[in-house]
mmCIF file of C-alpha atoms and ligand atoms in Angstrom:
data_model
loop_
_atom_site.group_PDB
_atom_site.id
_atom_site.type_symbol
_atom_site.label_atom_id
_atom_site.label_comp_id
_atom_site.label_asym_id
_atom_site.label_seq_id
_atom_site.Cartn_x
_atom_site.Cartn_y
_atom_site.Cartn_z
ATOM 1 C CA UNK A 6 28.180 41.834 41.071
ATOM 2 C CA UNK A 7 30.723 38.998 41.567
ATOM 3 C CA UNK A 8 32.016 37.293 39.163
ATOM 4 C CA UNK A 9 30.063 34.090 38.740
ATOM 5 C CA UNK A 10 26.780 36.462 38.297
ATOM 6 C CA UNK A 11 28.769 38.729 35.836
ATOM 7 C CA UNK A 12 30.207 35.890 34.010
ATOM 8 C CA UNK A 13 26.136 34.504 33.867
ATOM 9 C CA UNK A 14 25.439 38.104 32.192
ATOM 10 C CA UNK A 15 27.286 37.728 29.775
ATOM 11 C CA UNK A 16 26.705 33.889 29.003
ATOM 12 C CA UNK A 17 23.097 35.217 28.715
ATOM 13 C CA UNK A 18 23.992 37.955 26.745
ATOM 14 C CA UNK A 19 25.737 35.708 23.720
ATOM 15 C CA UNK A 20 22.502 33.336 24.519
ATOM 16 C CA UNK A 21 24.799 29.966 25.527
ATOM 17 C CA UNK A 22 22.067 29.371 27.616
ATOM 18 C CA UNK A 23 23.464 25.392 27.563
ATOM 19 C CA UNK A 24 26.284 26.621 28.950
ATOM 20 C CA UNK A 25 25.139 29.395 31.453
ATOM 21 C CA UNK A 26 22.471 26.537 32.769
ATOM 22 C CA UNK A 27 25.028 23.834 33.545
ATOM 23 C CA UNK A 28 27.836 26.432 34.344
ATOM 24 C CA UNK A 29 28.799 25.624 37.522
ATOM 25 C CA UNK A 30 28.811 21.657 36.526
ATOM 26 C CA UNK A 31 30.682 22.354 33.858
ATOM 27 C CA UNK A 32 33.088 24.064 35.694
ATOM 28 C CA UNK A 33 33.612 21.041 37.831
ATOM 29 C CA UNK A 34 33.691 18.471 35.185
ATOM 30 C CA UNK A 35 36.656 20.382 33.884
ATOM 31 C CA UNK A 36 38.516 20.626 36.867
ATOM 32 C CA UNK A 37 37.859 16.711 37.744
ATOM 33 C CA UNK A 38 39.095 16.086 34.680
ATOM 34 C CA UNK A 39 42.202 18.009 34.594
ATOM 35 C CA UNK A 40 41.287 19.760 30.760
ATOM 36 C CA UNK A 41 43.403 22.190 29.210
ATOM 37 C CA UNK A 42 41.689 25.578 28.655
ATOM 38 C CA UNK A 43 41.474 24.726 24.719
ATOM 39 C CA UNK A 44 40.204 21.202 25.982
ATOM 40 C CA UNK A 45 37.358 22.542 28.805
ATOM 41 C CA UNK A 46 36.711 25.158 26.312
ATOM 42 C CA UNK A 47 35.765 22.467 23.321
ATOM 43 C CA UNK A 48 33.966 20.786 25.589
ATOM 44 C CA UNK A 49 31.788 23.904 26.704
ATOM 45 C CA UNK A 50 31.065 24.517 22.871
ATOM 46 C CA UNK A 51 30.025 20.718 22.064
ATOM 47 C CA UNK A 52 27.368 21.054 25.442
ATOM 48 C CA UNK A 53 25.880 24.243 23.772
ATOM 49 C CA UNK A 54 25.786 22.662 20.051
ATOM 50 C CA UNK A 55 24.407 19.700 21.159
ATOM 51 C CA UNK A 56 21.612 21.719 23.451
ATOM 52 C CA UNK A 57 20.829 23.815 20.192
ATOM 53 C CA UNK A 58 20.632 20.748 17.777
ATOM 54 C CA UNK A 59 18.214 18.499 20.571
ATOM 55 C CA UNK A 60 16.411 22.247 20.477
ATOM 56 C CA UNK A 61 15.871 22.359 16.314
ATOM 57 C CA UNK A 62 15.241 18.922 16.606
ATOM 58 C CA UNK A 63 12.175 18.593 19.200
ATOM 59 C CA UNK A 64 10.837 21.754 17.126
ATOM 60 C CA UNK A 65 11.278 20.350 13.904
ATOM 61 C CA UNK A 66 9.167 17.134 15.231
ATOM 62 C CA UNK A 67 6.252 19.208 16.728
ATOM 63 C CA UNK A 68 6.215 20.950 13.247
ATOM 64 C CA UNK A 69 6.195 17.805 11.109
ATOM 65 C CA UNK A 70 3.019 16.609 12.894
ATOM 66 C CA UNK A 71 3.673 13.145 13.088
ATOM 67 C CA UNK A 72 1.318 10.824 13.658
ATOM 68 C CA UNK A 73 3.116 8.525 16.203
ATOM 69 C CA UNK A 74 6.670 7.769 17.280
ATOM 70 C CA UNK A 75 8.294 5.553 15.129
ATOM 71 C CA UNK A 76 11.660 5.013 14.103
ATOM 72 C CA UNK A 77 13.917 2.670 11.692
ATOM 73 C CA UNK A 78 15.670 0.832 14.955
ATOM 74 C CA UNK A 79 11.836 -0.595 15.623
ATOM 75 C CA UNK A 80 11.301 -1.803 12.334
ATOM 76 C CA UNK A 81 11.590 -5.556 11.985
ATOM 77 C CA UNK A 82 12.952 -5.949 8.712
ATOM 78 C CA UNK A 83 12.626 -10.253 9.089
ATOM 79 C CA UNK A 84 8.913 -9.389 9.369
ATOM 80 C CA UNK A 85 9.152 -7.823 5.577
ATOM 81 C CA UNK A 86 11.866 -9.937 3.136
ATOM 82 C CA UNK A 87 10.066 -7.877 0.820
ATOM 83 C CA UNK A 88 11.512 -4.897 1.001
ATOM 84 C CA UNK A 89 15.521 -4.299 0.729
ATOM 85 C CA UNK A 90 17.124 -2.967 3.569
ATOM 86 C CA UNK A 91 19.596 -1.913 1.642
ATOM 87 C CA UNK A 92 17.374 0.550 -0.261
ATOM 88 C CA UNK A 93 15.907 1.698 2.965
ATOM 89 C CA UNK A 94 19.245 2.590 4.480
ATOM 90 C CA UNK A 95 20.073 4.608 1.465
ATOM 91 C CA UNK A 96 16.912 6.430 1.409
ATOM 92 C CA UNK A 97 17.533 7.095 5.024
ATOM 93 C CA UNK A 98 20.305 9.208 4.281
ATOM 94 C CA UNK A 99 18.626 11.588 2.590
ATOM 95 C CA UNK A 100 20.169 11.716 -0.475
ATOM 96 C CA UNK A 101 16.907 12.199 -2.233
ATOM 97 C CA UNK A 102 16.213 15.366 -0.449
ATOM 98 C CA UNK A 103 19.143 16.958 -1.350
ATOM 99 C CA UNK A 104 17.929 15.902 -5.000
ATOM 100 C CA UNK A 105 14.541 16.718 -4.554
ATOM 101 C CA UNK A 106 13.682 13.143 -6.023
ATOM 102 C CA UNK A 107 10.452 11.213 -4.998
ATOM 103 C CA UNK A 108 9.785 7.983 -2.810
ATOM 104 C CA UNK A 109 6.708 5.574 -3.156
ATOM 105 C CA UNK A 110 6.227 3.750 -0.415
ATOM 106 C CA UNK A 111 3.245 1.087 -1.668
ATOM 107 C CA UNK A 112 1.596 -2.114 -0.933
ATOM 108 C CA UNK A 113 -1.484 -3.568 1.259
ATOM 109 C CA UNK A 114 -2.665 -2.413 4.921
ATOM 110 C CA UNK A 115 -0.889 -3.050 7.818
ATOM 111 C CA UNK A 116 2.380 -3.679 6.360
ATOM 112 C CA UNK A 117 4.573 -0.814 8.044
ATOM 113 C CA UNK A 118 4.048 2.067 5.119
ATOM 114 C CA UNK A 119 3.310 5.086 7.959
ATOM 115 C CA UNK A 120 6.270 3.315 10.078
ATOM 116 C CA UNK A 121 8.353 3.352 7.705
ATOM 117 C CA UNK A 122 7.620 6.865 6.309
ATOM 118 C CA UNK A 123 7.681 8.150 9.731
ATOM 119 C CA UNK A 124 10.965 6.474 10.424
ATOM 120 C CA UNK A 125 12.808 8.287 7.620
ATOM 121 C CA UNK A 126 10.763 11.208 7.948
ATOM 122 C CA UNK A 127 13.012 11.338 11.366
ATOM 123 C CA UNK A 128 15.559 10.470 9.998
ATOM 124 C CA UNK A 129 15.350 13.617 7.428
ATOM 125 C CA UNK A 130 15.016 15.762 10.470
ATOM 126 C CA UNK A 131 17.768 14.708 12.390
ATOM 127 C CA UNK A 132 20.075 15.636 9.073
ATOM 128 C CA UNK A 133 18.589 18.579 9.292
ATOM 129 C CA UNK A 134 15.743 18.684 6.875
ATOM 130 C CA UNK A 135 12.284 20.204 7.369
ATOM 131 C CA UNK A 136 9.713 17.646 7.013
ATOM 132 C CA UNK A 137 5.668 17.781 6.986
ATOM 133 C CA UNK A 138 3.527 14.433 7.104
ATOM 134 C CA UNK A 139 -0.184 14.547 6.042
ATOM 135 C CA UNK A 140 -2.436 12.098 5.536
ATOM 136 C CA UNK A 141 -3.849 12.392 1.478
ATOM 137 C CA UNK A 142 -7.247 13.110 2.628
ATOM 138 C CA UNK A 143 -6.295 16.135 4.894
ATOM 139 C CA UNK A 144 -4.128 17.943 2.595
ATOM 140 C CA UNK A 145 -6.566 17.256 -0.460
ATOM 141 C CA UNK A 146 -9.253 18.971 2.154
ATOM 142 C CA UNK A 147 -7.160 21.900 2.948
ATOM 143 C CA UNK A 148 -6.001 22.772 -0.862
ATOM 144 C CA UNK A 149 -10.009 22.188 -1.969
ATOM 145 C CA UNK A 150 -10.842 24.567 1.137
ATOM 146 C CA UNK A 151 -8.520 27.060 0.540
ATOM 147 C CA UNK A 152 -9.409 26.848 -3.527
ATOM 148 C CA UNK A 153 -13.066 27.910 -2.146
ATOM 149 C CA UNK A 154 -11.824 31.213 0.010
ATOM 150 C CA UNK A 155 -9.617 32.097 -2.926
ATOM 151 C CA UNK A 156 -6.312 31.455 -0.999
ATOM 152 C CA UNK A 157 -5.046 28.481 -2.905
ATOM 153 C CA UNK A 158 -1.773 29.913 -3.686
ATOM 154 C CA UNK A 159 -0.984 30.425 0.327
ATOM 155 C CA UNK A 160 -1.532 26.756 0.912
ATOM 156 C CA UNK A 161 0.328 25.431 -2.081
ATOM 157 C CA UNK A 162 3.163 27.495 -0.903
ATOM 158 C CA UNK A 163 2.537 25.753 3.306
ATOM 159 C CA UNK A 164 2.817 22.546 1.191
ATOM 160 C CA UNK A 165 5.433 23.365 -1.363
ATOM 161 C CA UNK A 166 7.595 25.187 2.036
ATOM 162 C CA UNK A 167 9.068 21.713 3.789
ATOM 163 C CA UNK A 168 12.130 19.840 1.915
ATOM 164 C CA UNK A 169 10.265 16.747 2.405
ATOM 165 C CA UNK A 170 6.894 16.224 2.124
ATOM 166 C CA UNK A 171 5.038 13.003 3.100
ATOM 167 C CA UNK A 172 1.685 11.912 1.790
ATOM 168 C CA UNK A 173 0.154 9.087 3.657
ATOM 169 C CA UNK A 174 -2.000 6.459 2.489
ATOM 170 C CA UNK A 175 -3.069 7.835 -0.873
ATOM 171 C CA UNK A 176 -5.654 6.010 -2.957
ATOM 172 C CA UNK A 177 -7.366 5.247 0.648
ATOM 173 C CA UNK A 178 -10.031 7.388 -0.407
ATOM 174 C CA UNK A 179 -10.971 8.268 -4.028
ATOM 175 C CA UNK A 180 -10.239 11.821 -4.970
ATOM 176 C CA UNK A 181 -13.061 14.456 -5.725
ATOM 177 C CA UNK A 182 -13.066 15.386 -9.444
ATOM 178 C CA UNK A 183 -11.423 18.719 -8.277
ATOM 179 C CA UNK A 184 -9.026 17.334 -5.869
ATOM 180 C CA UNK A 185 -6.945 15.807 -8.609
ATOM 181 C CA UNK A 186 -6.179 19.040 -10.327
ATOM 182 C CA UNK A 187 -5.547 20.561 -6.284
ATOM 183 C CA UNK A 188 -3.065 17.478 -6.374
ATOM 184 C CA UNK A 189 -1.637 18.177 -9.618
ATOM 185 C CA UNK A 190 -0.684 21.474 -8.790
ATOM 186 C CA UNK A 191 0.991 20.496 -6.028
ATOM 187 C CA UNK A 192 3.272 17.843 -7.194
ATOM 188 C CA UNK A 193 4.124 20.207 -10.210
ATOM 189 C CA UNK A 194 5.049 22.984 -7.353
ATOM 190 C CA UNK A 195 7.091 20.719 -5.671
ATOM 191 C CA UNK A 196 8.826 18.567 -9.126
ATOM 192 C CA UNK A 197 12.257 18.717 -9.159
ATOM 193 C CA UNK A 198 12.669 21.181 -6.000
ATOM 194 C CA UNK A 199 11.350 19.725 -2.918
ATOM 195 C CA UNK A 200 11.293 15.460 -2.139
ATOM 196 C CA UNK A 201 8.039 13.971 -1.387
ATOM 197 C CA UNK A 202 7.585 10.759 -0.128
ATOM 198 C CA UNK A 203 3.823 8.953 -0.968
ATOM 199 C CA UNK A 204 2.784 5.760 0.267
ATOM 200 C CA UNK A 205 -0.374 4.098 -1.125
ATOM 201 C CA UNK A 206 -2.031 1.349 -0.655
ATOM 202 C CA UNK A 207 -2.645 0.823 -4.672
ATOM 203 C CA UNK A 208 -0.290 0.190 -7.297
ATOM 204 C CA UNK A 209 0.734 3.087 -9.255
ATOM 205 C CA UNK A 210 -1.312 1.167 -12.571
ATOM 206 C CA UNK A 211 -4.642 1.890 -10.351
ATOM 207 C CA UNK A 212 -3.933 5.719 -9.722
ATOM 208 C CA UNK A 213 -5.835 6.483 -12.611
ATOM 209 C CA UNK A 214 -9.323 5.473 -10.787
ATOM 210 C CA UNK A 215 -7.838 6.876 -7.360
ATOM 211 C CA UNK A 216 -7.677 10.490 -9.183
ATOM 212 C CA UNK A 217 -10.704 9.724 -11.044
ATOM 213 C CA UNK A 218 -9.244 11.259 -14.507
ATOM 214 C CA UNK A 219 -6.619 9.333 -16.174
ATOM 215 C CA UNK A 220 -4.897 12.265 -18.098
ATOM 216 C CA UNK A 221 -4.205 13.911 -14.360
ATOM 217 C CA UNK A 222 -3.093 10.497 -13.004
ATOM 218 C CA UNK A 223 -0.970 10.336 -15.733
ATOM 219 C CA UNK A 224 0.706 13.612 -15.255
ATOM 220 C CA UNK A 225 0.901 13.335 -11.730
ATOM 221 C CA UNK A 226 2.662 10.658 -12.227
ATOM 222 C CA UNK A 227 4.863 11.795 -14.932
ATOM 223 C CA UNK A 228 6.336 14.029 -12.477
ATOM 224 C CA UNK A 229 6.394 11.598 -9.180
ATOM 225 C CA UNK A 230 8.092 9.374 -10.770
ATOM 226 C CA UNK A 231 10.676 10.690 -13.359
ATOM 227 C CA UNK A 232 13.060 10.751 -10.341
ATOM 228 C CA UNK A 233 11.895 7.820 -8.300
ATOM 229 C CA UNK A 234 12.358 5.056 -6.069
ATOM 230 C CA UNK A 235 9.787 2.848 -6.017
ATOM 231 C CA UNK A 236 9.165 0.853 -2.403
ATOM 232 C CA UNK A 237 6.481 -1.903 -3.217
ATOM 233 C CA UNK A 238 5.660 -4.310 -0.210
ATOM 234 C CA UNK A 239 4.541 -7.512 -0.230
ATOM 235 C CA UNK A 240 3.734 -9.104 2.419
ATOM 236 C CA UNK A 241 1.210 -9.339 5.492
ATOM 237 C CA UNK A 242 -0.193 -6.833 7.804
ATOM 238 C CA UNK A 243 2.011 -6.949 10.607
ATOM 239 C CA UNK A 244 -1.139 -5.823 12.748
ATOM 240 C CA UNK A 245 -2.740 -9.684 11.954
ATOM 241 C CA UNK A 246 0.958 -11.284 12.157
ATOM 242 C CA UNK A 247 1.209 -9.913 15.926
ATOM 243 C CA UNK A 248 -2.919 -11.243 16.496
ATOM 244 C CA UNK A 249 -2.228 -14.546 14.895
ATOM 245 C CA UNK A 250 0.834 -14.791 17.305
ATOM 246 C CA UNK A 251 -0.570 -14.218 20.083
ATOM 247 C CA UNK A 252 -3.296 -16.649 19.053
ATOM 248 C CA UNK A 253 -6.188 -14.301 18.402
ATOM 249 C CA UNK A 254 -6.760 -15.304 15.185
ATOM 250 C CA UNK A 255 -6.096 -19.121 15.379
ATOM 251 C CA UNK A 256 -9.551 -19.818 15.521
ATOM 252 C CA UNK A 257 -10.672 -18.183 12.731
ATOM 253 C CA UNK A 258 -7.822 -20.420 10.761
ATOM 254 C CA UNK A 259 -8.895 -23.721 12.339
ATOM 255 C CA UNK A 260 -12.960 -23.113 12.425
ATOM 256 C CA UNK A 261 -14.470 -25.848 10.694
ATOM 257 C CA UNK A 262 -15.529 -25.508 6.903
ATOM 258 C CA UNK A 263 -18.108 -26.189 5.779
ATOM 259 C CA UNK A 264 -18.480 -29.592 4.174
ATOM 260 C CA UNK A 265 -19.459 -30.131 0.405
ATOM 261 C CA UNK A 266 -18.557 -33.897 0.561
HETATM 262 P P1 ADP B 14 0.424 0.641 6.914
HETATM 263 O O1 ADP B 14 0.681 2.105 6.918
HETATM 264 O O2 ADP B 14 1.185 -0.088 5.847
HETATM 265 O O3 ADP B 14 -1.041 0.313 6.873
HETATM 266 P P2 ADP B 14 1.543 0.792 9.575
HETATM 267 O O4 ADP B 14 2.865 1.395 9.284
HETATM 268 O O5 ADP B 14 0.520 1.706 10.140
HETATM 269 O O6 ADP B 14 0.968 0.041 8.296
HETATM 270 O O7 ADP B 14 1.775 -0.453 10.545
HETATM 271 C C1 ADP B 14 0.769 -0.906 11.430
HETATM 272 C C2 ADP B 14 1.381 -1.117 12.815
HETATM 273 O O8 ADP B 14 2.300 -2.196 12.787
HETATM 274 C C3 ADP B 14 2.176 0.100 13.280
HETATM 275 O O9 ADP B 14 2.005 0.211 14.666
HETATM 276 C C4 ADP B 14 3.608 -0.261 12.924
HETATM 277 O O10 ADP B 14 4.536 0.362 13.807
HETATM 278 C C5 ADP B 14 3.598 -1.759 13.079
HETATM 279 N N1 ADP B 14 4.488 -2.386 12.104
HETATM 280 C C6 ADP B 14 4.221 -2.660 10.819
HETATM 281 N N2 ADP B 14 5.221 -3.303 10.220
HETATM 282 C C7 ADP B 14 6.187 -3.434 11.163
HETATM 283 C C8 ADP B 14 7.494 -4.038 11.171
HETATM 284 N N3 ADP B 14 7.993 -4.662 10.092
HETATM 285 N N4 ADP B 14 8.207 -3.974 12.325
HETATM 286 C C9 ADP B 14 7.698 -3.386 13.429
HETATM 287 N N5 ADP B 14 6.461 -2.818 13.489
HETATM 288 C C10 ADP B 14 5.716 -2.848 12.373
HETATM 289 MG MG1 MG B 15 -0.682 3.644 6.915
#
C-alpha cells in the first residue's frame, strides 16, 4: 500500500469522506497557496463541515416535503406593503422555534402564504431545525385514519416529532366534526414545545365555522395563539397581478357593461 491509498484508508476510516473525495485537490490547493500546516489543515476541516452541513441540509428538505422551491430572496415584498418585512426577517431567524411560539400566516388566495411559509420553513432548516409542511386537509386525513386503526397516538407523535410544523391553507376545507378534536389534540401536543406555523385563508374570528364547533375553535385557538405572531395579508393574488400584467386579464376589466341608462 503506498501512502496516498493508506492515507485514503484511513480518511475513510474517520468517514471525512469530503476530504478523502477531493484529497488530491486539496492537496494542491494548499501547496498553490503556500498554507501553513495549521492553515491547509483549517481549510481541510471547513471542506468536510461544509460537505456534512449541504448533506443534513438536502436531507432535511426531502424530509420536510415541500411543496415547491421557494425562498425569501424571491419574494417581492413591493408586491405586498401589507406585510412588514421587518416582522418577516425576524421570524426568519427562528427565534420562535427556539420558543416554541406560533405563526399565522393569513389572508386571501394567491397572495404568497405557501411562499412565504415555505421560505422560512427553509430558512428553519438551514439553522438547523427539523421542519414538516402539510397541507390541513392531509394531516387532518392521516390523524382521522390513524384514529380508525387505533394508532392515533403514533401519528400525533410523527406530527408532534419536527421543531416546526407548518399547516397550509387551513379553513380551505371545513373540518369533519371529528377532525376538530384530531386537531385539538395536536396543537395541545405541540403548545408550548414545538413552533407551528398555520396559514389560512380565513380570519381567525371565522375558525369557529372552519372547525365546525366553536368551544374547539376556541381552544385551539387559546393555545395557537397565547404565544403568537399574527401575519395578516392584504392585498391581491399575485397569481392575477402577474395575468393582469401581462395583459390577460385586461379584457375582462375593459369589457363593456352593461347599460342601465
Ligand atoms: P397563497 O398560498 O397565499 O394562496 P402562494 O404562496 O401559493 O399563495 O402564491 C401563488 C404564487 O405566486 C406562487 O407561485 C408564489 O411563489 C407566487 N407569489 C405570491 N406572492 C408573491 C410575491 N410577493 N413575490 C413573488 N412571488 C409571489
Ligand atoms: Mg397557499
Amino acid at each position: 500500500m503506498d501512502g496516498h491509498d493508506h492515507l485514503t484508508a484511513l480518511l475513510s476510516r474517520l468517514k471525512l469522506t469530503a476530504l478523502r473525495d477531493q484529497l488530491d485537490n486539496l492537496i494542491d490547493e494548499a501547496g498553490r497557496r503556500e498554507l501553513t500546516i495549521r492553515e491547509a489543515l483549517t481549510m481541510f476541516c471547513e471542506r468536510e463541515v461544509a460537505r456534512r452541513d449541504q448533506r443534513r441540509i438536502d436531507m432535511a428538505f426531502g424530509l420536510a416535503r415541500f411543496p415547491f422551491v421557494r425562498d425569501l430572496t424571491g419574494f417581492d415584498f413591493g408586491a405586498q406593503p401589507s406585510l412588514d418585512k421587518a416582522q418577516i426577517r425576524e421570524i426568519a431567524t427562528g427565534r420562535f422555534i427556539a420558543n416554541g411560539e406560533a405563526v399565522l400566516l393569513l389572508g386571501p388566495p394567491g397572495v404568497g402564504k405557501t411562499h412565504l411559509a415555505v421560505a422560512l420553513g427553509r430558512e428553519a432548516i438551514i439553522a438547523g431545525y427539523t421542519v414538516l409542511f402539510t397541507p390541513a386537509t392531509t394531516l387532518v386525513a392521516q390523524l382521522a385514519k390513524a384514529h380508525g386503526e387505533g394508532r392515533l397516538e403514533e401519528k400525533l407523535s410523527h406530527y408532534a416529532k419536527p421543531r416546526l410544523l407548518i399547516v397550509d391553507e387551513l379553513g380551505y376545507l371545513p373540518f369533519e366534526p371529528d377532525a376538530a378534536h384530531l386537531f385539538f389534540q395536536l396543537v395541545s401536543r405541540r403548545y408550548e414545545r414545538g413552533a407551528m406555523l398555520v396559514t389560512s385563508n380565513r380570519a381567525v374570528g371565522e375558525w369557529g365555522q372552519v372547525f365546525g364547533d366553536a368551544v374547539v375553535a376556541t381552544a385551539i385557538l387559546d393555545r395557537l395563539l397565547h404565544h403568537s405572531h399574527v401575519i395578516t395579508i392584504r392585498g391581491d393574488s399575485y397569481r392575477l397581478r402577474e395575468k393582469r400584467r401581462s395583459g390577460l386579464l385586461q379584457k375582462t376589466a375593459a369589457a363593456p357593461q352593461p347599460s342601465n341608462a
